[in-house]
Coordinates of C-alpha atoms in Angstrom, one line a residue:
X1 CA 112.9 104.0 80.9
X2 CA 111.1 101.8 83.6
X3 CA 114.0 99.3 83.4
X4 CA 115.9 101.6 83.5
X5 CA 114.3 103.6 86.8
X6 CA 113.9 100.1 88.4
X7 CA 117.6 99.0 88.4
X8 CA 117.9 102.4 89.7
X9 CA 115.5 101.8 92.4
X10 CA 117.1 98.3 93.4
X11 CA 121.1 100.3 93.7
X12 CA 119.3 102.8 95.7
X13 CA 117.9 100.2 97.8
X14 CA 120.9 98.1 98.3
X15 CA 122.8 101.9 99.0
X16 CA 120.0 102.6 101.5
X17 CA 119.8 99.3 103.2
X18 CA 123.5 99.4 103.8
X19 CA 123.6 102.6 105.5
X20 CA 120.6 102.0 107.9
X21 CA 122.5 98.5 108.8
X22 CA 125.7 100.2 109.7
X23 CA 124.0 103.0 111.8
X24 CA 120.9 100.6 113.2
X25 CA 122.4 101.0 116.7
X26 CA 121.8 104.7 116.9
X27 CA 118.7 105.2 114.3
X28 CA 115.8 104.8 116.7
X29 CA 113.2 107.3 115.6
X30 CA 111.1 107.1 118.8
X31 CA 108.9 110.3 117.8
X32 CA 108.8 109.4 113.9
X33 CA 104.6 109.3 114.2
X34 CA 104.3 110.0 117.7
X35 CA 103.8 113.9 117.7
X36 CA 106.7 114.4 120.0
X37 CA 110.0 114.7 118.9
X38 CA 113.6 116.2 119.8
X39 CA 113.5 117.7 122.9
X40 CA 110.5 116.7 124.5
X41 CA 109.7 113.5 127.0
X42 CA 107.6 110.7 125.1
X43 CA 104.2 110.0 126.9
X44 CA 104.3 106.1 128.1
X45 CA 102.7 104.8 125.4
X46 CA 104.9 106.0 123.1
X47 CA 108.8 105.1 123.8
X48 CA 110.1 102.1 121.9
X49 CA 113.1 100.2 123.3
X50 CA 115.0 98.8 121.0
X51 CA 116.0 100.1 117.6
X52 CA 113.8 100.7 114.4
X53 CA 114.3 98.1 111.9
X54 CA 114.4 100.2 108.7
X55 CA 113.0 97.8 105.6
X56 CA 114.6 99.0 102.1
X57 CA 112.4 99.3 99.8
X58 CA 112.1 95.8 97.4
X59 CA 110.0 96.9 94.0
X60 CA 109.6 100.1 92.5
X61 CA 107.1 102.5 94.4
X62 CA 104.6 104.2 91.9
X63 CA 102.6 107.3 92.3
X64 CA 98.7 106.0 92.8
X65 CA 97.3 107.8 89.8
X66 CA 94.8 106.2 87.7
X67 CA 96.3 105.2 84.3
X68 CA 94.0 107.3 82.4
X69 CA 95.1 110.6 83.5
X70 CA 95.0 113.1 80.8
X71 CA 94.8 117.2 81.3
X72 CA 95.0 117.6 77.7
X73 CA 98.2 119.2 77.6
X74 CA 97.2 121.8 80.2
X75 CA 100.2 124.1 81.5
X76 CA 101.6 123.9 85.2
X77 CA 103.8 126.8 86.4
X78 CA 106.0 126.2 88.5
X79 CA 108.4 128.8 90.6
X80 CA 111.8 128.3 90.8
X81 CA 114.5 129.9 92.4
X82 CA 116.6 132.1 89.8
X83 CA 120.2 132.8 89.5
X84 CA 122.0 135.4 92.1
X85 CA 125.5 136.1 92.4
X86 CA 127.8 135.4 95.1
X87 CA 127.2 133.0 98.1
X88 CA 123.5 132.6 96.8
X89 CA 124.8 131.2 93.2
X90 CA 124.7 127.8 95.7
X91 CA 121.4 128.2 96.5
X92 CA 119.5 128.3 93.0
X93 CA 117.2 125.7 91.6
X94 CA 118.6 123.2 89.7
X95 CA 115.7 120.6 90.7
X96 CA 112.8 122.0 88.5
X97 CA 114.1 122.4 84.7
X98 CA 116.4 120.8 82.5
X99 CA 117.0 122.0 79.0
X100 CA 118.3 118.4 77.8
X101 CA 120.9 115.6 78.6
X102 CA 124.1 117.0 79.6
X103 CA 125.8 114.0 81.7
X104 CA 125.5 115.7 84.9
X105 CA 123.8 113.4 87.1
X106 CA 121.4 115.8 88.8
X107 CA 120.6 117.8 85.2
X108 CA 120.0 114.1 83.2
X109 CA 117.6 113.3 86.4
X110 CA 115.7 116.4 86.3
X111 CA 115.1 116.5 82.4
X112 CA 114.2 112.7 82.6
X113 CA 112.0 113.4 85.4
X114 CA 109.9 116.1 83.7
X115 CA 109.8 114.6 80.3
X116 CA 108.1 111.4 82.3
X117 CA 105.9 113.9 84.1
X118 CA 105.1 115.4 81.3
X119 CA 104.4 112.7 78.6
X120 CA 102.3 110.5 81.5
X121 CA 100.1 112.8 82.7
X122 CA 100.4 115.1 79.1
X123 CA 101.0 118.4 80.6
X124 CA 103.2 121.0 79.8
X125 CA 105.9 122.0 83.1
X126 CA 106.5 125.5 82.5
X127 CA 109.3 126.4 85.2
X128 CA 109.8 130.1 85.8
X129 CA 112.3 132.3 87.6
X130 CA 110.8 134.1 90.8
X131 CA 112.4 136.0 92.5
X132 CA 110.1 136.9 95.4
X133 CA 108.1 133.9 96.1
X134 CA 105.8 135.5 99.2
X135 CA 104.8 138.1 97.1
X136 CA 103.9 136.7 93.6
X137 CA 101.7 134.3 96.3
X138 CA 99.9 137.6 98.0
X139 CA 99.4 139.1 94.5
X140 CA 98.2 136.1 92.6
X141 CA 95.4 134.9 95.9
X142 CA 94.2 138.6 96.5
X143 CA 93.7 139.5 92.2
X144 CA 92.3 135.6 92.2
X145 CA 94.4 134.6 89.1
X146 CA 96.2 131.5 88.7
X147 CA 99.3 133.0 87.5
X148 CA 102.1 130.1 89.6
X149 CA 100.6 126.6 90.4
X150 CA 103.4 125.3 92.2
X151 CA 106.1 127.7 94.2
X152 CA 108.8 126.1 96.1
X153 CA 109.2 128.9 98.3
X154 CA 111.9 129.2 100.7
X155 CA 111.4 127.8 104.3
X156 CA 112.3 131.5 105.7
X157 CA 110.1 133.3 103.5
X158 CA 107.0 131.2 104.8
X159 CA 105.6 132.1 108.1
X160 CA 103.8 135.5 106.8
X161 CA 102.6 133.7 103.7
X162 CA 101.2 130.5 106.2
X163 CA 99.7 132.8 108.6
X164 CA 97.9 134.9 106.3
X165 CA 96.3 132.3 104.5
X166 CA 97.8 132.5 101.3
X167 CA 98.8 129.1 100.6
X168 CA 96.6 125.6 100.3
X169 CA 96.5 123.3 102.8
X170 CA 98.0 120.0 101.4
X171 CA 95.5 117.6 103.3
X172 CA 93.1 118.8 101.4
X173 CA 95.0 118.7 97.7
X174 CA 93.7 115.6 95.6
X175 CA 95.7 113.2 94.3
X176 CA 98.8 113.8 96.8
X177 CA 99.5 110.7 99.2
X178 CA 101.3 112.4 101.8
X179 CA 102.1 108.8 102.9
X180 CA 104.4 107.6 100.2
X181 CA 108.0 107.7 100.8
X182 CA 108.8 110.7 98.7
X183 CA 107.5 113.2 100.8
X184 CA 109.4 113.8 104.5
X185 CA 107.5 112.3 106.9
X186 CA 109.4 114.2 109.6
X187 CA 108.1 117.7 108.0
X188 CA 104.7 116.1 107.5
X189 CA 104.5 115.2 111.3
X190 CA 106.5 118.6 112.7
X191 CA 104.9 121.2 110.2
X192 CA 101.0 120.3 111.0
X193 CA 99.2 122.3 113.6
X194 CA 95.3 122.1 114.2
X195 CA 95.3 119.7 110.9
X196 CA 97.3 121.9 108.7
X197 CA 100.2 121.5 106.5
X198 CA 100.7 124.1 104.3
X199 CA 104.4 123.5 103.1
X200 CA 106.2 120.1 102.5
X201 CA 109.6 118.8 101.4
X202 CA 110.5 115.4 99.8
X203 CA 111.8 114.1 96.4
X204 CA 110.7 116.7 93.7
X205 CA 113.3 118.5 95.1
X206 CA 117.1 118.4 96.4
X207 CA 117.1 122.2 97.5
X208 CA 116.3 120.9 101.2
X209 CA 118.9 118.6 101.0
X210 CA 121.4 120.6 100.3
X211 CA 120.3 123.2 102.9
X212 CA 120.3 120.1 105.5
X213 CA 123.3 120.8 108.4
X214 CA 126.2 118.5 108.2
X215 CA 130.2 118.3 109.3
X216 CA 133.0 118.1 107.2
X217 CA 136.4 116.4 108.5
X218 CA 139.9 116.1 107.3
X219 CA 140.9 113.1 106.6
X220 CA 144.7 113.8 106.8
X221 CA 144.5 115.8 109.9
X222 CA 142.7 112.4 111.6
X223 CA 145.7 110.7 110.4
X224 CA 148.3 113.2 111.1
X225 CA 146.8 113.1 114.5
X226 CA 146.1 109.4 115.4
X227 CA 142.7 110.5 115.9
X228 CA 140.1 108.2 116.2
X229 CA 137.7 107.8 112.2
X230 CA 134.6 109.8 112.6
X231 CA 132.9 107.2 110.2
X232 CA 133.6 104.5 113.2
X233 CA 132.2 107.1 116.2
X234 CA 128.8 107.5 114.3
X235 CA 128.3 104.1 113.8
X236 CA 129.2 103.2 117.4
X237 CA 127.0 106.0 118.6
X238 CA 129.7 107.7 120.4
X239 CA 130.1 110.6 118.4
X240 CA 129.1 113.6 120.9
X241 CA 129.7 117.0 121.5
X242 CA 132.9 116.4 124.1
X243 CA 134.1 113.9 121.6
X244 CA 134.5 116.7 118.6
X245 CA 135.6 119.1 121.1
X246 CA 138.7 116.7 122.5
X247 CA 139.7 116.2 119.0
X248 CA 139.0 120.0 117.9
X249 CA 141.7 120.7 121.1
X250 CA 144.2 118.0 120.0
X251 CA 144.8 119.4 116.2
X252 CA 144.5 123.5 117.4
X253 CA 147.7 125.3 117.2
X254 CA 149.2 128.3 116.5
X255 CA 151.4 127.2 113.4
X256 CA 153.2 130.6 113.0
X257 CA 154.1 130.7 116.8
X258 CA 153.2 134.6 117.0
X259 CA 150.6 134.1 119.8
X260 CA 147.9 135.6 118.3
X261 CA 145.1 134.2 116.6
X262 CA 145.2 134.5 113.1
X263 CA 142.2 132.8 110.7
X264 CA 144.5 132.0 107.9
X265 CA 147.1 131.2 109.4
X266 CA 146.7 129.0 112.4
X267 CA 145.0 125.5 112.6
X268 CA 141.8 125.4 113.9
X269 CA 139.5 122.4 115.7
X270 CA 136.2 123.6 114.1
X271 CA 134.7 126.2 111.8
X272 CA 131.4 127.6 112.4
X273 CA 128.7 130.1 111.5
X274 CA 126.0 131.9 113.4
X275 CA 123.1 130.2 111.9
X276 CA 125.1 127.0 113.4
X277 CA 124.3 127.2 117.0
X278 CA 120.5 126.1 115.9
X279 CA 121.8 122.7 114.1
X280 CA 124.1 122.0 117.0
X281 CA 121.3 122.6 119.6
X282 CA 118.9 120.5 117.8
X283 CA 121.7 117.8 117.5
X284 CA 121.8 117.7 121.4
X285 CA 117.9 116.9 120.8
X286 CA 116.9 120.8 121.9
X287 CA 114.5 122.5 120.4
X288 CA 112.9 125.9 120.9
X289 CA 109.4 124.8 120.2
X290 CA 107.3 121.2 119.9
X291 CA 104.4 120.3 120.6
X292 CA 103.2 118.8 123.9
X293 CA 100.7 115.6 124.3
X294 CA 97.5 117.2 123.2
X295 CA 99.5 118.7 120.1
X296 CA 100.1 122.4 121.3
X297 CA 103.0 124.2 120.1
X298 CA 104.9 125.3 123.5
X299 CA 108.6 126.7 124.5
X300 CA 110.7 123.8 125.1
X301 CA 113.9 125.9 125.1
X302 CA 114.0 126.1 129.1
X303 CA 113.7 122.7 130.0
X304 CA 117.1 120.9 131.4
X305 CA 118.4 119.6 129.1
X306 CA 118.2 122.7 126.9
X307 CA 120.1 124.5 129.5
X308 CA 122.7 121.9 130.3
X309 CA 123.4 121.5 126.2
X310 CA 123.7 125.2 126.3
X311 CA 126.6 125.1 128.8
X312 CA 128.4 122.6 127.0
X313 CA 128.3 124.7 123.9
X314 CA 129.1 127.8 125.9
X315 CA 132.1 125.8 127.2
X316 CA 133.3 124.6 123.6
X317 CA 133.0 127.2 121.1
X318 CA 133.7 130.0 122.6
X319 CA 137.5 129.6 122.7
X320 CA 138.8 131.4 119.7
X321 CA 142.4 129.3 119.4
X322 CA 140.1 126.5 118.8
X323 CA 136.7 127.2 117.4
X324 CA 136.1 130.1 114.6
X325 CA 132.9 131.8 113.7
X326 CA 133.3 133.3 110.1
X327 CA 130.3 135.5 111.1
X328 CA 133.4 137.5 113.3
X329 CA 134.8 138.5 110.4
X330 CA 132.5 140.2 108.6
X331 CA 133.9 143.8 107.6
X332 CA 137.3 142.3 108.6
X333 CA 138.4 140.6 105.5
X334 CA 138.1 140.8 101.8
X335 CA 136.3 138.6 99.3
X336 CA 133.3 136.5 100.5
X337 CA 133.4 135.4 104.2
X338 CA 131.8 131.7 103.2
X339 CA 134.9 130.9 100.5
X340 CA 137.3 132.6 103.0
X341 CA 136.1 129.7 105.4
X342 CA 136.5 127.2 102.9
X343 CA 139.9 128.0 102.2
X344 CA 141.1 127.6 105.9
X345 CA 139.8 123.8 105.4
X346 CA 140.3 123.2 102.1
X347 CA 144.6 124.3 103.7
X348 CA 144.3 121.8 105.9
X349 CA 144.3 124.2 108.7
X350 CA 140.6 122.6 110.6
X351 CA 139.3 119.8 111.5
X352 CA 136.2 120.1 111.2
X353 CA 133.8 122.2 109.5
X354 CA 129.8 122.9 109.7
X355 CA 128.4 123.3 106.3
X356 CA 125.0 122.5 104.7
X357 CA 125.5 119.9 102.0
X358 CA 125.3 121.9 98.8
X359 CA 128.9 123.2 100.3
X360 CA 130.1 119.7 100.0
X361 CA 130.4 120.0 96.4
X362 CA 132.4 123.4 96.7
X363 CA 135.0 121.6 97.9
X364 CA 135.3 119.2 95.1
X365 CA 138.8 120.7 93.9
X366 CA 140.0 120.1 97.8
X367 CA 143.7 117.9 97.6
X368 CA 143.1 116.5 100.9
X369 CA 139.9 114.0 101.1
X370 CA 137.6 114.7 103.1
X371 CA 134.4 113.4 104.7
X372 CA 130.8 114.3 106.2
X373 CA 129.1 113.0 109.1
X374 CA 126.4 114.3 111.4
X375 CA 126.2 116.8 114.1
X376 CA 127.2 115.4 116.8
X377 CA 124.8 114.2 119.8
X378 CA 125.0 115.6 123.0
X379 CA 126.1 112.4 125.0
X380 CA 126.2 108.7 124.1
X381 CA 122.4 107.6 125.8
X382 CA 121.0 109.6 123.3
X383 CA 119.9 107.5 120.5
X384 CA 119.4 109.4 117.5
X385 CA 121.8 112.2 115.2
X386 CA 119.2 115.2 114.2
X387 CA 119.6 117.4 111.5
X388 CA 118.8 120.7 110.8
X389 CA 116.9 121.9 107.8
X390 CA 118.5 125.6 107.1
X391 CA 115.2 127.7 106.9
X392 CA 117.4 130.4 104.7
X393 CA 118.3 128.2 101.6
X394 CA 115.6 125.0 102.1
X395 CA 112.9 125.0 99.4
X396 CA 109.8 123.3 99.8
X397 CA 106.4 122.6 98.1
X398 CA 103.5 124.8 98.7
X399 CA 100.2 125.7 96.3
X400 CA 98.8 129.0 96.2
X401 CA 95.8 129.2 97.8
X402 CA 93.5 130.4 94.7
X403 CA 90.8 129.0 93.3
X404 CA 91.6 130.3 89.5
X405 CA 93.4 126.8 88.9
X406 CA 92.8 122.9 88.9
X407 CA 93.6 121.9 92.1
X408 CA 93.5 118.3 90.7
X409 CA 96.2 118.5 87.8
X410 CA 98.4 120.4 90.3
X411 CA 98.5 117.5 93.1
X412 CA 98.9 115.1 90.0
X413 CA 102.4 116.9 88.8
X414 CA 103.2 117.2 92.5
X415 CA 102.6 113.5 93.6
X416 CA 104.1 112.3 90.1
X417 CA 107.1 114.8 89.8
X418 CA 107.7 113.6 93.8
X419 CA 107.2 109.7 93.1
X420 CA 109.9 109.7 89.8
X421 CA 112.6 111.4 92.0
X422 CA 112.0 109.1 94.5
X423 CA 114.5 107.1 92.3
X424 CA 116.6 108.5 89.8
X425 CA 116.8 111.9 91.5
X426 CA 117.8 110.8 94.5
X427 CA 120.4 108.5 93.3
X428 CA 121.9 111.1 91.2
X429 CA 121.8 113.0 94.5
X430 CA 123.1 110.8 97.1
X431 CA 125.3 108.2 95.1
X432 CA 127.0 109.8 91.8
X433 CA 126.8 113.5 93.0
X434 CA 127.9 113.4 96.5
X435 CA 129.2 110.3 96.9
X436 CA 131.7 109.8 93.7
X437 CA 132.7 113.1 92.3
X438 CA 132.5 114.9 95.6
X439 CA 133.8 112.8 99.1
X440 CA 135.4 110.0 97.1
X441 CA 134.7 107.7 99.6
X442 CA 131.5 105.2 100.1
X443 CA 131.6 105.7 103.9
X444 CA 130.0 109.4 103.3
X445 CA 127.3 108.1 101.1
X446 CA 126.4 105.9 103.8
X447 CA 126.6 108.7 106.2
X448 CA 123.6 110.9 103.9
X449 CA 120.5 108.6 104.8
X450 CA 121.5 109.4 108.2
X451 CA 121.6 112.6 108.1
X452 CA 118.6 113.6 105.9
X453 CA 116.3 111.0 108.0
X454 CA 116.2 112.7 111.0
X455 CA 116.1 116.5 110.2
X456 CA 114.4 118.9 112.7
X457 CA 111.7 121.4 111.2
X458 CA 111.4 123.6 114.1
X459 CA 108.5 126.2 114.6
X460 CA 110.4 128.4 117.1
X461 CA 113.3 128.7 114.6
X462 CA 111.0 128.7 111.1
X463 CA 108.6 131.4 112.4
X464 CA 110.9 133.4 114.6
X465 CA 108.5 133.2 117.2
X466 CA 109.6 136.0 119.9
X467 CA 112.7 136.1 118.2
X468 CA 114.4 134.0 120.0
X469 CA 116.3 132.1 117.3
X470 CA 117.5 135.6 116.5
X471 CA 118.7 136.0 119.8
X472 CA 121.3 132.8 119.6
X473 CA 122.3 133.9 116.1
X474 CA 123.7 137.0 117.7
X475 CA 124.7 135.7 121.0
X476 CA 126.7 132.7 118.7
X477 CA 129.1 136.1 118.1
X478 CA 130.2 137.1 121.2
X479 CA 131.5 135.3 124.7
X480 CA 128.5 132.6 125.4
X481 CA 125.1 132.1 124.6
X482 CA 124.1 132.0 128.3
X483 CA 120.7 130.5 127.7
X484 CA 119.6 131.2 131.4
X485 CA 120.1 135.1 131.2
X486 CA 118.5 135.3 127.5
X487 CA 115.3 133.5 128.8
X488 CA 115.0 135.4 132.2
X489 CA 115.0 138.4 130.0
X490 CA 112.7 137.0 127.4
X491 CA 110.5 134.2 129.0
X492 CA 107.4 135.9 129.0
X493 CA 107.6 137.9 126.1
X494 CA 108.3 134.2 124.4
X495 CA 105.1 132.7 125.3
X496 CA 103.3 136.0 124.8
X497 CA 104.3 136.1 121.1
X498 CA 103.9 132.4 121.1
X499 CA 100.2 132.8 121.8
X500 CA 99.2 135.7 119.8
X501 CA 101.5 135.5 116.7
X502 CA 101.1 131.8 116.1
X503 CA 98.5 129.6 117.8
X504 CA 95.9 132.4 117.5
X505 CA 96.4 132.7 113.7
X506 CA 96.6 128.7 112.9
X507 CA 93.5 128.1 115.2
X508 CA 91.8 131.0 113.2
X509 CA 92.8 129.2 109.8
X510 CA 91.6 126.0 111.4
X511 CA 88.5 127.0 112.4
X512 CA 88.1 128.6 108.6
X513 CA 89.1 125.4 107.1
X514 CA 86.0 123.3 109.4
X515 CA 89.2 121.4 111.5

């Protein structure tokens, strides 16, 4: 199996290393370790001027764990995410448990993965189907029991769960590195407050990297077109909002020549949803809240360049002969809204789509090919493409905070469960799963590194702070956003909530933990 994992580890590499090479122009991750991040100014100290070079990885990474490791064949539960019908039949776990080898790439990862786990460290994995995360967490630390180990609760279902205590703060967990590769370093660095990370997302699982915010484009409607290839605008960093927007204008029409606009049956520039105004916002490097040079989380939402990347959405996808948010036809048609959208692309009738990445491999059946790139920036100085992570589907890593189990043999199966799909997990991922049998094309696979390196975990979204994020959601439905008018009416009530909902709680938990 270690030959195995380390020719696996070398393609990886040489996958990863190509990627970062094509896109090097535009991958400067100025606030990687800084603190600051997307939407804020860098102190002086911290800007760099050129790009990052990004060095692939040349041997086979290993979790630190002493060699004589043995729980003597103790039982870890883990929660997964079970089963549910309709649109949420994407969003299960299919990251944690494995019955056996069934040549699926992901499954064959996953079983290999656990029986490694298990064998190395000899433990038993017992996944289990939970439905309600937050409160099989609340039950388990008030009784004092150590019913789950492990839950891989939902991003959205968090904040009450952080805030209240309930969950372990991984700084302090044994045997995790939080430095190694396999965890995100960008959720590390923009999930801490006061010294606290309670929640974490990396290579045990590929939940939050299918819930990470993407595009979709037709390739026969660039062609048909003449339009310029997307691929060759990302890599020459000048793939910005008024680019998409001048190609979503060139391919809109209204096919059936009825003058009014019809969802299926008229072409389309792009295809939206609500949720989507967050991932395009944090693509113009916006945020609602970061944290400011002595680490504080403040409102970031009304600086300028929030509100000049507002107008420019307010002045693209608002337009409904070009730009379609399914979310407008809820109630309107029949059948699920999210296939509904599909099918308008999958007909060749847009040019672009929004999705998260687990709706890449919905589309596997598509005729046309198709491809995925990045949000698009908001001009061509900026430097970097940012990604959301989709609080609603995104899984992460988070222990209970009870004191009935081994702390140390549950930071073991993390770290180790984290390290081994470091490789052959996230090839499966990236290379077979996306990048053969879904966009048949090696220019998408390139295009994933870029995207999952630079996601945006942002409190003001995650936590709802003063609702906000709620507020764009609804506003994404109707004329405009018009970001000046929303914060006039909600400034204060913002940093009111800001203050008492959130930093009051984490300092409270900060000060309990001795930070």
């Amino acid at each position: 199996m270690k030959h195995r994992r380390f020719l696996s580890a070398l393609l990886l590499a040489a996958l990863l290393s190509g990627s970062f090479a094509a896109c090097s122009e535009e991958k400067e991750n100025t606030d990687a370790q800084s603190g600051g991040s997307a939407g804020t100014e860098q102190s002086e100290a911290d800007p760099q001027e050129g790009p990052v070079e990004v060095e692939p990885e040349t041997e086979l990474l290993t979790a630190d764990l002493p060699e004589d490791l043995d729980y003597g064949g103790e039982t870890v539960v883990i929660m997964q995410h079970p089963f549910q019908g309709g649109d949420w039949s994407d969003w299960l776990s299919r990251d944690l448990f494995s019955e056996g080898f069934n040549g699926e790439p992901v499954n064959d990862a996953v079983y290999s993965r656990n029986i490694a786990v298990e064998d190395r460290l000899n433990v038993h994995l017992d996944v289990q189907d939970v439905a309600n995360m937050p409160d099989a967490i609340m039950r388990q630390v008030k009784a004092g029991t150590g019913d789950y180990n492990i839950s891989t609760a939902r991003i959205q279902s968090l904040p009450n769960t952080v805030l209240s205590g309930y969950l372990t703060d991984l700084n302090r967990m044994p045997r995790m590195d939080l430095s190694k590769p396999w965890y995100d370093q960008k959720c590390i660095d923009e999930a801490s407050f006061y010294g606290l990370l309670y929640y974490v997302t990396g290579d045990m699982l590929i939940l939050d990297d299918d819930s990470t915010g993407a595009m979709v484009f037709n390739r026969q409607l660039i062609a048909d077109y003449n339009l310029d290839m997307p691929y060759d605008l990302v890599q020459e960093g000048t793939w910005t909002m008024d680019k998409m927007g001048e190609m979503a204008g060139t391919v809109a029409s209204d096919v059936n020549g009825n003058g009014t606009v019809e969802l299926q049956e008229d072409r389309f520039g792009i295809l939206w949803q609500r949720d989507a105004i967050v991932s395009f916002m944090h693509g113009c490097e916006v945020r609602l809240v970061d944290k400011n040079e002595e680490g504080e989380p403040v409102f970031v939402i009304g600086s300028e360049r929030a509100i000049d990347a507002f107008d420019k959405l307010d002045s693209m996808f608002f337009d409904p002969a070009v730009v379609q948010n399914i979310h407008n036809y809820e109630g309107k048609i029949s059948g699920d809204l999210y296939v509904a959208e599909a099918n308008v692309f999958r007909e060749n009738n847009a040019l672009f789509m929004w999705i998260r990445m687990r709706v890449a491999e919905n589309l596997r059946d598509m005729e046309t090919d198709f491809g995925i790139i990045p949000v698009p920036k908001f001009d061509e100085q900026q430097k970097t493409y940012y990604s959301t992570i989709t609080k609603y589907t995104a899984a992460t890593v988070c222990i209970p905070n009870s004191s009935a189990f081994d702390l140390d043999v549950t930071g073991a199966v993390v770290e180790l469960m984290s390290a081994e799909g470091h490789y052959d997990l996230r090839e499966a991922y990236y290379d077979i799963n996306l990048g053969t049998k879904v966009s048949r094309d090696p220019q998408s696979t390139e295009m994933l590194s870029l995207i999952i390196e630079n996601r945006v975990y942002d409190a003001g979204e995650i936590y709802s702070i003063g609702s906000v994020a709620d507020q764009l959601y609804s506003a994404s439905q109707g004329s405009s956003i018009g970001l000046a008018t929303l914060l006039a009416r909600s400034e204060k009530l913002m940093n009111r909530m800001l203050e008492k909902n959130f930093v009051e709680k984490l300092k409270a938990l900060a000060e309990a933990a001795g930070n």
